[in-house]
PDB file of N, CA, C and O in Angstrom:
ATOM      1  N   UNK A  25      -9.296   9.657  -0.622  1.00 88.00           N
ATOM      2  CA  UNK A  25      -9.898   8.595  -1.403  1.00 88.00           C
ATOM      3  C   UNK A  25      -9.288   7.556  -0.352  1.00 88.00           C
ATOM      4  O   UNK A  25      -8.160   7.469  -0.290  1.00 88.00           O
ATOM      5  N   UNK A  26     -10.389   6.267  -0.199  1.00 91.00           N
ATOM      6  CA  UNK A  26      -9.777   5.209   0.508  1.00 91.00           C
ATOM      7  C   UNK A  26      -9.415   4.124  -0.345  1.00 91.00           C
ATOM      8  O   UNK A  26     -10.244   4.100  -1.534  1.00 91.00           O
ATOM      9  N   UNK A  27      -8.271   3.377  -0.303  1.00 93.00           N
ATOM     10  CA  UNK A  27      -7.909   2.339  -1.096  1.00 93.00           C
ATOM     11  C   UNK A  27      -7.739   1.270   0.091  1.00 93.00           C
ATOM     12  O   UNK A  27      -7.185   1.196   0.999  1.00 93.00           O
ATOM     13  N   UNK A  28      -8.479  -0.094  -0.429  1.00 96.00           N
ATOM     14  CA  UNK A  28      -8.352  -1.315   0.255  1.00 96.00           C
ATOM     15  C   UNK A  28      -7.158  -1.989  -0.265  1.00 96.00           C
ATOM     16  O   UNK A  28      -7.363  -2.261  -1.740  1.00 96.00           O
ATOM     17  N   UNK A  29      -6.015  -2.026  -0.015  1.00 96.00           N
ATOM     18  CA  UNK A  29      -4.940  -3.151  -0.232  1.00 96.00           C
ATOM     19  C   UNK A  29      -5.341  -4.416   0.021  1.00 96.00           C
ATOM     20  O   UNK A  29      -5.320  -4.903   1.221  1.00 96.00           O
ATOM     21  N   UNK A  30      -5.210  -5.521  -0.815  1.00 95.00           N
ATOM     22  CA  UNK A  30      -5.804  -6.833  -1.213  1.00 95.00           C
ATOM     23  C   UNK A  30      -4.610  -7.767  -0.634  1.00 95.00           C
ATOM     24  O   UNK A  30      -4.744  -8.511   0.219  1.00 95.00           O
ATOM     25  N   UNK A  31      -3.807  -7.760  -1.484  1.00 94.00           N
ATOM     26  CA  UNK A  31      -2.719  -8.705  -1.484  1.00 94.00           C
ATOM     27  C   UNK A  31      -1.289  -8.168  -2.156  1.00 94.00           C
ATOM     28  O   UNK A  31      -1.513  -7.545  -3.084  1.00 94.00           O
ATOM     29  N   UNK A  32      -0.466  -8.889  -1.730  1.00 93.00           N
ATOM     30  CA  UNK A  32       0.907  -8.638  -2.400  1.00 93.00           C
ATOM     31  C   UNK A  32       1.111  -9.894  -3.369  1.00 93.00           C
ATOM     32  O   UNK A  32       1.275 -10.839  -2.759  1.00 93.00           O
ATOM     33  N   UNK A  33       1.254  -9.879  -4.646  1.00 91.00           N
ATOM     34  CA  UNK A  33       1.391 -11.204  -5.152  1.00 91.00           C
ATOM     35  C   UNK A  33       3.131 -11.191  -5.670  1.00 91.00           C
ATOM     36  O   UNK A  33       3.287 -12.019  -6.704  1.00 91.00           O
ATOM     37  N   UNK A  34       3.754 -10.236  -5.159  1.00 91.00           N
ATOM     38  CA  UNK A  34       5.108 -10.616  -5.579  1.00 91.00           C
ATOM     39  C   UNK A  34       5.626 -11.885  -4.957  1.00 91.00           C
ATOM     40  O   UNK A  34       5.271 -12.174  -3.973  1.00 91.00           O
ATOM     41  N   UNK A  35       6.608 -12.347  -5.720  1.00 93.00           N
ATOM     42  CA  UNK A  35       7.587 -13.824  -5.487  1.00 93.00           C
ATOM     43  C   UNK A  35       8.162 -13.783  -3.947  1.00 93.00           C
ATOM     44  O   UNK A  35       8.230 -14.459  -3.203  1.00 93.00           O
ATOM     45  N   UNK A  36       8.802 -12.583  -4.020  1.00 94.00           N
ATOM     46  CA  UNK A  36       9.718 -12.136  -2.667  1.00 94.00           C
ATOM     47  C   UNK A  36       9.397 -10.792  -2.477  1.00 94.00           C
ATOM     48  O   UNK A  36      10.088  -9.811  -2.628  1.00 94.00           O
ATOM     49  N   UNK A  37       8.336 -10.615  -1.672  1.00 94.00           N
ATOM     50  CA  UNK A  37       7.793  -9.173  -1.101  1.00 94.00           C
ATOM     51  C   UNK A  37       8.877  -8.441  -0.807  1.00 94.00           C
ATOM     52  O   UNK A  37       9.471  -8.870   0.482  1.00 94.00           O
ATOM     53  N   UNK A  38       9.150  -7.185  -0.651  1.00 94.00           N
ATOM     54  CA  UNK A  38      10.129  -6.304   0.044  1.00 94.00           C
ATOM     55  C   UNK A  38       9.322  -5.760   1.004  1.00 94.00           C
ATOM     56  O   UNK A  38       8.901  -4.341   0.817  1.00 94.00           O
ATOM     57  N   UNK A  39       9.376  -6.073   2.195  1.00 95.00           N
ATOM     58  CA  UNK A  39       8.535  -5.451   3.471  1.00 95.00           C
ATOM     59  C   UNK A  39       9.023  -4.043   3.351  1.00 95.00           C
ATOM     60  O   UNK A  39       8.353  -3.032   3.602  1.00 95.00           O
ATOM     61  N   UNK A  40      10.523  -3.661   3.619  1.00 96.00           N
ATOM     62  CA  UNK A  40      10.858  -2.133   3.564  1.00 96.00           C
ATOM     63  C   UNK A  40      10.393  -1.467   2.530  1.00 96.00           C
ATOM     64  O   UNK A  40      10.107  -0.331   2.713  1.00 96.00           O
ATOM     65  N   UNK A  41      10.424  -1.773   1.120  1.00 96.00           N
ATOM     66  CA  UNK A  41      10.069  -0.898   0.366  1.00 96.00           C
ATOM     67  C   UNK A  41       8.371  -0.920  -0.004  1.00 96.00           C
ATOM     68  O   UNK A  41       7.949   0.272  -0.031  1.00 96.00           O
ATOM     69  N   UNK A  42       7.685  -1.781   0.522  1.00 96.00           N
ATOM     70  CA  UNK A  42       6.260  -1.549   0.852  1.00 96.00           C
ATOM     71  C   UNK A  42       6.076  -0.589   1.882  1.00 96.00           C
ATOM     72  O   UNK A  42       5.169   0.261   1.798  1.00 96.00           O
ATOM     73  N   UNK A  43       6.674  -0.389   3.151  1.00 96.00           N
ATOM     74  CA  UNK A  43       6.342   0.220   4.205  1.00 96.00           C
ATOM     75  C   UNK A  43       6.915   1.674   3.866  1.00 96.00           C
ATOM     76  O   UNK A  43       6.114   2.484   4.158  1.00 96.00           O
ATOM     77  N   UNK A  44       8.018   1.884   2.922  1.00 96.00           N
ATOM     78  CA  UNK A  44       8.321   3.215   2.667  1.00 96.00           C
ATOM     79  C   UNK A  44       7.262   3.617   1.999  1.00 96.00           C
ATOM     80  O   UNK A  44       6.729   4.855   1.823  1.00 96.00           O
ATOM     81  N   UNK A  45       6.601   2.951   0.837  1.00 94.00           N
ATOM     82  CA  UNK A  45       5.502   3.358  -0.075  1.00 94.00           C
ATOM     83  C   UNK A  45       4.390   3.604   0.597  1.00 94.00           C
ATOM     84  O   UNK A  45       3.743   4.705   0.328  1.00 94.00           O
ATOM     85  N   UNK A  46       3.801   2.734   1.501  1.00 94.00           N
ATOM     86  CA  UNK A  46       2.878   3.108   2.351  1.00 94.00           C
ATOM     87  C   UNK A  46       3.007   4.541   3.310  1.00 94.00           C
ATOM     88  O   UNK A  46       1.962   5.360   2.900  1.00 94.00           O
ATOM     89  N   UNK A  47       4.202   4.668   3.333  1.00 93.00           N
ATOM     90  CA  UNK A  47       4.815   5.860   4.458  1.00 93.00           C
ATOM     91  C   UNK A  47       4.339   7.147   3.464  1.00 93.00           C
ATOM     92  O   UNK A  47       3.816   8.416   3.766  1.00 93.00           O
ATOM     93  N   UNK A  48       4.483   6.909   2.188  1.00 91.00           N
ATOM     94  CA  UNK A  48       4.778   8.236   1.029  1.00 91.00           C
ATOM     95  C   UNK A  48       3.429   8.439   0.727  1.00 91.00           C
ATOM     96  O   UNK A  48       2.943   9.558   0.515  1.00 91.00           O
ATOM     97  N   UNK A  49       2.660   7.283   0.244  1.00 91.00           N
ATOM     98  CA  UNK A  49       1.231   7.574  -0.341  1.00 91.00           C
ATOM     99  C   UNK A  49       0.007   7.882   0.511  1.00 91.00           C
ATOM    100  O   UNK A  49      -0.776   8.795   0.445  1.00 91.00           O
ATOM    101  N   UNK A  50       0.248   7.078   1.839  1.00 91.00           N
ATOM    102  CA  UNK A  50      -1.083   7.071   2.715  1.00 91.00           C
ATOM    103  C   UNK A  50      -0.896   8.442   3.559  1.00 91.00           C
ATOM    104  O   UNK A  50       0.067   8.797   4.212  1.00 91.00           O
ATOM    105  N   UNK A  51      -2.067   8.823   3.696  1.00 89.00           N
ATOM    106  CA  UNK A  51      -2.170   9.844   4.907  1.00 89.00           C
ATOM    107  C   UNK A  51      -2.183   9.506   6.624  1.00 89.00           C
ATOM    108  O   UNK A  51      -2.878   8.632   6.872  1.00 89.00           O
ATOM    109  N   UNK A  52      -1.235  10.234   7.027  1.00 88.00           N
ATOM    110  CA  UNK A  52      -1.143  10.048   8.431  1.00 88.00           C
ATOM    111  C   UNK A  52      -0.752   8.726   8.772  1.00 88.00           C
ATOM    112  O   UNK A  52      -0.633   8.164   9.865  1.00 88.00           O
ATOM    113  N   UNK A  53       0.272   8.294   8.245  1.00 91.00           N
ATOM    114  CA  UNK A  53       1.049   6.928   8.332  1.00 91.00           C
ATOM    115  C   UNK A  53       2.473   7.604   8.878  1.00 91.00           C
ATOM    116  O   UNK A  53       3.234   8.295   7.875  1.00 91.00           O
ATOM    117  N   UNK A  54       3.149   6.988   9.858  1.00 92.00           N
ATOM    118  CA  UNK A  54       4.498   7.210  10.123  1.00 92.00           C
ATOM    119  C   UNK A  54       4.981   5.956  10.018  1.00 92.00           C
ATOM    120  O   UNK A  54       4.827   4.954   9.570  1.00 92.00           O
ATOM    121  N   UNK A  55       6.442   5.741  10.134  1.00 94.00           N
ATOM    122  CA  UNK A  55       7.303   4.583   9.625  1.00 94.00           C
ATOM    123  C   UNK A  55       6.826   3.369  10.380  1.00 94.00           C
ATOM    124  O   UNK A  55       6.910   2.419   9.965  1.00 94.00           O
ATOM    125  N   UNK A  56       6.455   3.721  11.792  1.00 95.00           N
ATOM    126  CA  UNK A  56       6.487   2.465  12.650  1.00 95.00           C
ATOM    127  C   UNK A  56       5.031   1.690  12.230  1.00 95.00           C
ATOM    128  O   UNK A  56       5.010   0.544  11.782  1.00 95.00           O
ATOM    129  N   UNK A  57       3.919   2.473  12.003  1.00 96.00           N
ATOM    130  CA  UNK A  57       2.772   2.105  11.549  1.00 96.00           C
ATOM    131  C   UNK A  57       2.650   1.418  10.099  1.00 96.00           C
ATOM    132  O   UNK A  57       2.262   0.173  10.063  1.00 96.00           O
ATOM    133  N   UNK A  58       3.696   2.089   9.005  1.00 95.00           N
ATOM    134  CA  UNK A  58       3.430   1.375   7.651  1.00 95.00           C
ATOM    135  C   UNK A  58       4.414   0.296   7.716  1.00 95.00           C
ATOM    136  O   UNK A  58       3.882  -0.410   6.978  1.00 95.00           O
ATOM    137  N   UNK A  59       5.204   0.198   8.646  1.00 96.00           N
ATOM    138  CA  UNK A  59       6.130  -1.303   8.677  1.00 96.00           C
ATOM    139  C   UNK A  59       4.958  -2.460   9.009  1.00 96.00           C
ATOM    140  O   UNK A  59       5.047  -3.441   8.821  1.00 96.00           O
ATOM    141  N   UNK A  60       4.412  -1.916  10.079  1.00 96.00           N
ATOM    142  CA  UNK A  60       3.374  -2.760  10.700  1.00 96.00           C
ATOM    143  C   UNK A  60       2.277  -3.294   9.767  1.00 96.00           C
ATOM    144  O   UNK A  60       2.047  -4.651   9.515  1.00 96.00           O
ATOM    145  N   UNK A  61       1.435  -2.245   9.104  1.00 96.00           N
ATOM    146  CA  UNK A  61       0.922  -2.320   7.722  1.00 96.00           C
ATOM    147  C   UNK A  61       1.484  -3.124   6.896  1.00 96.00           C
ATOM    148  O   UNK A  61       0.636  -4.212   6.163  1.00 96.00           O
ATOM    149  N   UNK A  62       2.734  -3.166   6.450  1.00 96.00           N
ATOM    150  CA  UNK A  62       3.369  -3.840   5.425  1.00 96.00           C
ATOM    151  C   UNK A  62       3.316  -5.303   5.896  1.00 96.00           C
ATOM    152  O   UNK A  62       2.958  -6.037   4.883  1.00 96.00           O
ATOM    153  N   UNK A  63       3.619  -5.590   7.078  1.00 95.00           N
ATOM    154  CA  UNK A  63       3.745  -6.954   7.352  1.00 95.00           C
ATOM    155  C   UNK A  63       2.099  -7.633   7.459  1.00 95.00           C
ATOM    156  O   UNK A  63       2.143  -8.711   7.079  1.00 95.00           O
ATOM    157  N   UNK A  64       1.176  -7.112   7.775  1.00 96.00           N
ATOM    158  CA  UNK A  64      -0.115  -7.662   7.613  1.00 96.00           C
ATOM    159  C   UNK A  64      -0.201  -8.000   6.042  1.00 96.00           C
ATOM    160  O   UNK A  64      -0.831  -9.219   6.019  1.00 96.00           O
ATOM    161  N   UNK A  65       0.129  -6.965   5.369  1.00 96.00           N
ATOM    162  CA  UNK A  65      -0.020  -7.066   3.766  1.00 96.00           C
ATOM    163  C   UNK A  65       0.442  -8.227   3.336  1.00 96.00           C
ATOM    164  O   UNK A  65       0.150  -9.130   2.544  1.00 96.00           O
ATOM    165  N   UNK A  66       1.850  -8.495   3.661  1.00 95.00           N
ATOM    166  CA  UNK A  66       2.884  -9.637   3.140  1.00 95.00           C
ATOM    167  C   UNK A  66       2.196 -11.049   3.969  1.00 95.00           C
ATOM    168  O   UNK A  66       1.856 -12.104   2.878  1.00 95.00           O
ATOM    169  N   UNK A  67       1.494 -11.049   4.878  1.00 94.00           N
ATOM    170  CA  UNK A  67       0.823 -12.162   5.766  1.00 94.00           C
ATOM    171  C   UNK A  67      -0.539 -12.448   4.924  1.00 94.00           C
ATOM    172  O   UNK A  67      -1.134 -13.511   5.287  1.00 94.00           O
ATOM    173  N   UNK A  68      -1.015 -11.516   4.033  1.00 93.00           N
ATOM    174  CA  UNK A  68      -2.244 -11.844   3.338  1.00 93.00           C
ATOM    175  C   UNK A  68      -3.475 -11.488   4.223  1.00 93.00           C
ATOM    176  O   UNK A  68      -4.573 -11.261   3.907  1.00 93.00           O
ATOM    177  N   UNK A  69      -3.073 -10.271   4.978  1.00 95.00           N
ATOM    178  CA  UNK A  69      -4.455  -9.620   5.654  1.00 95.00           C
ATOM    179  C   UNK A  69      -4.724  -8.374   4.637  1.00 95.00           C
ATOM    180  O   UNK A  69      -3.835  -7.377   4.929  1.00 95.00           O
ATOM    181  N   UNK A  70      -6.121  -8.084   4.246  1.00 96.00           N
ATOM    182  CA  UNK A  70      -5.930  -6.535   3.778  1.00 96.00           C
ATOM    183  C   UNK A  70      -5.979  -5.415   4.652  1.00 96.00           C
ATOM    184  O   UNK A  70      -6.313  -5.906   5.830  1.00 96.00           O
ATOM    185  N   UNK A  71      -5.533  -4.523   4.106  1.00 96.00           N
ATOM    186  CA  UNK A  71      -5.497  -3.228   4.904  1.00 96.00           C
ATOM    187  C   UNK A  71      -6.094  -1.921   4.163  1.00 96.00           C
ATOM    188  O   UNK A  71      -6.341  -2.164   2.928  1.00 96.00           O
ATOM    189  N   UNK A  72      -6.561  -0.968   4.883  1.00 94.00           N
ATOM    190  CA  UNK A  72      -7.286   0.127   4.340  1.00 94.00           C
ATOM    191  C   UNK A  72      -6.484   1.315   4.459  1.00 94.00           C
ATOM    192  O   UNK A  72      -5.777   1.253   5.505  1.00 94.00           O
ATOM    193  N   UNK A  73      -6.194   1.961   3.487  1.00 93.00           N
ATOM    194  CA  UNK A  73      -5.438   3.374   3.534  1.00 93.00           C
ATOM    195  C   UNK A  73      -6.201   4.534   2.953  1.00 93.00           C
ATOM    196  O   UNK A  73      -6.912   4.392   2.091  1.00 93.00           O
ATOM    197  N   UNK A  74      -5.956   5.853   3.405  1.00 91.00           N
ATOM    198  CA  UNK A  74      -6.453   6.924   2.878  1.00 91.00           C
ATOM    199  C   UNK A  74      -5.484   7.766   2.170  1.00 91.00           C
ATOM    200  O   UNK A  74      -4.357   7.962   2.532  1.00 91.00           O
ATOM    201  N   UNK A  75      -5.579   8.059   0.730  1.00 89.00           N
ATOM    202  CA  UNK A  75      -4.691   8.710  -0.104  1.00 89.00           C
ATOM    203  C   UNK A  75      -5.401   9.992  -0.434  1.00 89.00           C
ATOM    204  O   UNK A  75      -6.719  10.199  -1.068  1.00 89.00           O
ATOM    205  N   UNK A  76      -4.768  10.989  -0.625  1.00 81.00           N
ATOM    206  CA  UNK A  76      -5.220  12.328  -0.894  1.00 81.00           C
ATOM    207  C   UNK A  76      -4.987  12.353  -2.449  1.00 81.00           C
ATOM    208  O   UNK A  76      -4.502  11.357  -3.202  1.00 81.00           O
ATOM    209  N   UNK A  77      -5.915  13.123  -3.198  1.00 72.00           N
ATOM    210  CA  UNK A  77      -6.241  13.530  -4.279  1.00 72.00           C
ATOM    211  C   UNK A  77      -4.882  13.964  -5.324  1.00 72.00           C
ATOM    212  O   UNK A  77      -4.527  13.416  -6.478  1.00 72.00           O
ATOM    213  N   UNK A  78      -4.283  14.581  -4.426  1.00 68.00           N
ATOM    214  CA  UNK A  78      -2.757  14.870  -5.251  1.00 68.00           C
ATOM    215  C   UNK A  78      -1.714  13.936  -5.668  1.00 68.00           C
ATOM    216  O   UNK A  78      -1.164  14.017  -6.539  1.00 68.00           O
ATOM    217  N   UNK A  79      -1.771  12.897  -4.930  1.00 70.00           N
ATOM    218  CA  UNK A  79      -1.052  11.695  -4.992  1.00 70.00           C
ATOM    219  C   UNK A  79      -1.430  10.564  -5.565  1.00 70.00           C
ATOM    220  O   UNK A  79      -1.127   9.527  -5.455  1.00 70.00           O
ATOM    221  N   UNK A  80      -2.580  10.685  -6.198  1.00 83.00           N
ATOM    222  CA  UNK A  80      -3.171   9.343  -6.414  1.00 83.00           C
ATOM    223  C   UNK A  80      -2.794   8.534  -7.773  1.00 83.00           C
ATOM    224  O   UNK A  80      -2.345   7.246  -7.604  1.00 83.00           O
ATOM    225  N   UNK A  81      -2.465   9.221  -8.675  1.00 87.00           N
ATOM    226  CA  UNK A  81      -1.770   8.510  -9.896  1.00 87.00           C
ATOM    227  C   UNK A  81      -0.580   7.798  -9.332  1.00 87.00           C
ATOM    228  O   UNK A  81      -0.146   6.835  -9.746  1.00 87.00           O
ATOM    229  N   UNK A  82       0.383   8.567  -8.716  1.00 88.00           N
ATOM    230  CA  UNK A  82       1.673   8.230  -8.058  1.00 88.00           C
ATOM    231  C   UNK A  82       1.517   7.064  -7.182  1.00 88.00           C
ATOM    232  O   UNK A  82       2.530   6.076  -7.429  1.00 88.00           O
ATOM    233  N   UNK A  83       0.339   6.566  -6.474  1.00 89.00           N
ATOM    234  CA  UNK A  83       0.050   5.890  -5.430  1.00 89.00           C
ATOM    235  C   UNK A  83      -0.081   4.433  -6.248  1.00 89.00           C
ATOM    236  O   UNK A  83       0.361   3.672  -6.109  1.00 89.00           O
ATOM    237  N   UNK A  84      -1.168   4.742  -7.400  1.00 91.00           N
ATOM    238  CA  UNK A  84      -1.438   3.393  -8.022  1.00 91.00           C
ATOM    239  C   UNK A  84      -0.105   3.056  -9.012  1.00 91.00           C
ATOM    240  O   UNK A  84      -0.296   1.677  -8.885  1.00 91.00           O
ATOM    241  N   UNK A  85       0.637   3.825  -9.265  1.00 93.00           N
ATOM    242  CA  UNK A  85       1.948   3.267  -9.910  1.00 93.00           C
ATOM    243  C   UNK A  85       2.564   2.458  -8.946  1.00 93.00           C
ATOM    244  O   UNK A  85       3.242   1.599  -9.372  1.00 93.00           O
ATOM    245  N   UNK A  86       3.155   3.069  -7.673  1.00 93.00           N
ATOM    246  CA  UNK A  86       3.838   2.335  -6.815  1.00 93.00           C
ATOM    247  C   UNK A  86       3.188   1.028  -6.537  1.00 93.00           C
ATOM    248  O   UNK A  86       3.866   0.227  -6.056  1.00 93.00           O
ATOM    249  N   UNK A  87       1.937   1.170  -6.221  1.00 94.00           N
ATOM    250  CA  UNK A  87       1.219  -0.296  -5.668  1.00 94.00           C
ATOM    251  C   UNK A  87       1.354  -1.211  -6.973  1.00 94.00           C
ATOM    252  O   UNK A  87       1.595  -2.577  -6.785  1.00 94.00           O
ATOM    253  N   UNK A  88       1.254  -0.830  -8.352  1.00 95.00           N
ATOM    254  CA  UNK A  88       1.398  -1.920  -9.154  1.00 95.00           C
ATOM    255  C   UNK A  88       2.657  -2.225  -9.362  1.00 95.00           C
ATOM    256  O   UNK A  88       3.063  -3.614  -9.585  1.00 95.00           O
ATOM    257  N   UNK A  89       3.572  -1.388  -9.198  1.00 95.00           N
ATOM    258  CA  UNK A  89       5.173  -1.677  -9.192  1.00 95.00           C
ATOM    259  C   UNK A  89       5.742  -2.818  -7.911  1.00 95.00           C
ATOM    260  O   UNK A  89       6.415  -3.826  -8.564  1.00 95.00           O
ATOM    261  N   UNK A  90       4.882  -2.751  -7.188  1.00 95.00           N
ATOM    262  CA  UNK A  90       5.148  -3.469  -5.745  1.00 95.00           C
ATOM    263  C   UNK A  90       4.262  -4.853  -5.985  1.00 95.00           C
ATOM    264  O   UNK A  90       4.376  -5.653  -5.064  1.00 95.00           O
ATOM    265  N   UNK A  91       3.693  -5.008  -7.075  1.00 95.00           N
ATOM    266  CA  UNK A  91       2.622  -6.031  -7.197  1.00 95.00           C
ATOM    267  C   UNK A  91       1.599  -6.050  -6.012  1.00 95.00           C
ATOM    268  O   UNK A  91       1.182  -7.325  -5.470  1.00 95.00           O
ATOM    269  N   UNK A  92       0.936  -5.264  -5.685  1.00 96.00           N
ATOM    270  CA  UNK A  92      -0.098  -5.137  -4.509  1.00 96.00           C
ATOM    271  C   UNK A  92      -1.545  -4.906  -5.430  1.00 96.00           C
ATOM    272  O   UNK A  92      -1.523  -4.145  -5.973  1.00 96.00           O
ATOM    273  N   UNK A  93      -2.368  -5.814  -5.066  1.00 96.00           N
ATOM    274  CA  UNK A  93      -3.630  -5.795  -5.744  1.00 96.00           C
ATOM    275  C   UNK A  93      -4.574  -4.857  -4.888  1.00 96.00           C
ATOM    276  O   UNK A  93      -4.251  -4.884  -3.565  1.00 96.00           O
ATOM    277  N   UNK A  94      -5.233  -3.762  -5.464  1.00 95.00           N
ATOM    278  CA  UNK A  94      -5.782  -2.985  -4.561  1.00 95.00           C
ATOM    279  C   UNK A  94      -7.145  -2.614  -5.071  1.00 95.00           C
ATOM    280  O   UNK A  94      -7.515  -3.462  -6.170  1.00 95.00           O
ATOM    281  N   UNK A  95      -8.363  -1.905  -4.617  1.00 95.00           N
ATOM    282  CA  UNK A  95      -9.164  -1.737  -4.858  1.00 95.00           C
ATOM    283  C   UNK A  95      -9.877  -0.485  -4.178  1.00 95.00           C
ATOM    284  O   UNK A  95      -9.619  -0.088  -3.187  1.00 95.00           O
ATOM    285  N   UNK A  96     -10.462   0.323  -4.978  1.00 91.00           N
ATOM    286  CA  UNK A  96     -10.899   1.779  -4.816  1.00 91.00           C
ATOM    287  C   UNK A  96     -12.380   1.668  -3.578  1.00 91.00           C
ATOM    288  O   UNK A  96     -13.183   1.113  -4.662  1.00 91.00           O
ATOM    289  N   UNK A  97     -11.969   2.158  -2.539  1.00 90.00           N
ATOM    290  CA  UNK A  97     -13.388   2.445  -1.960  1.00 90.00           C
ATOM    291  C   UNK A  97     -13.814   3.820  -1.859  1.00 90.00           C
ATOM    292  O   UNK A  97     -12.933   4.568  -1.403  1.00 90.00           O
ATOM    293  N   UNK A  98     -14.865   4.018  -2.283  1.00 75.00           N
ATOM    294  CA  UNK A  98     -15.297   5.478  -2.256  1.00 75.00           C
ATOM    295  C   UNK A  98     -16.280   5.876  -1.025  1.00 75.00           C
ATOM    296  O   UNK A  98     -16.898   5.217  -0.511  1.00 75.00           O
TER     297      UNK A  98
END
């Protein structure tokens, strides 16, 4: 399933925590790409990630915990 990450509304976003979460939940992301995408998200650019069905619920929880707004793209 494709998820569009829109913004990060945290007052002080943690780039390392966001990158680690992206690396864990998204398919085909390595640490370097996850760090780059986290930077784009913090700067205000939306990003798209692909998530497998087995980890969808934990992905949603992790995104909410980091105060990341997202939309599901089917």
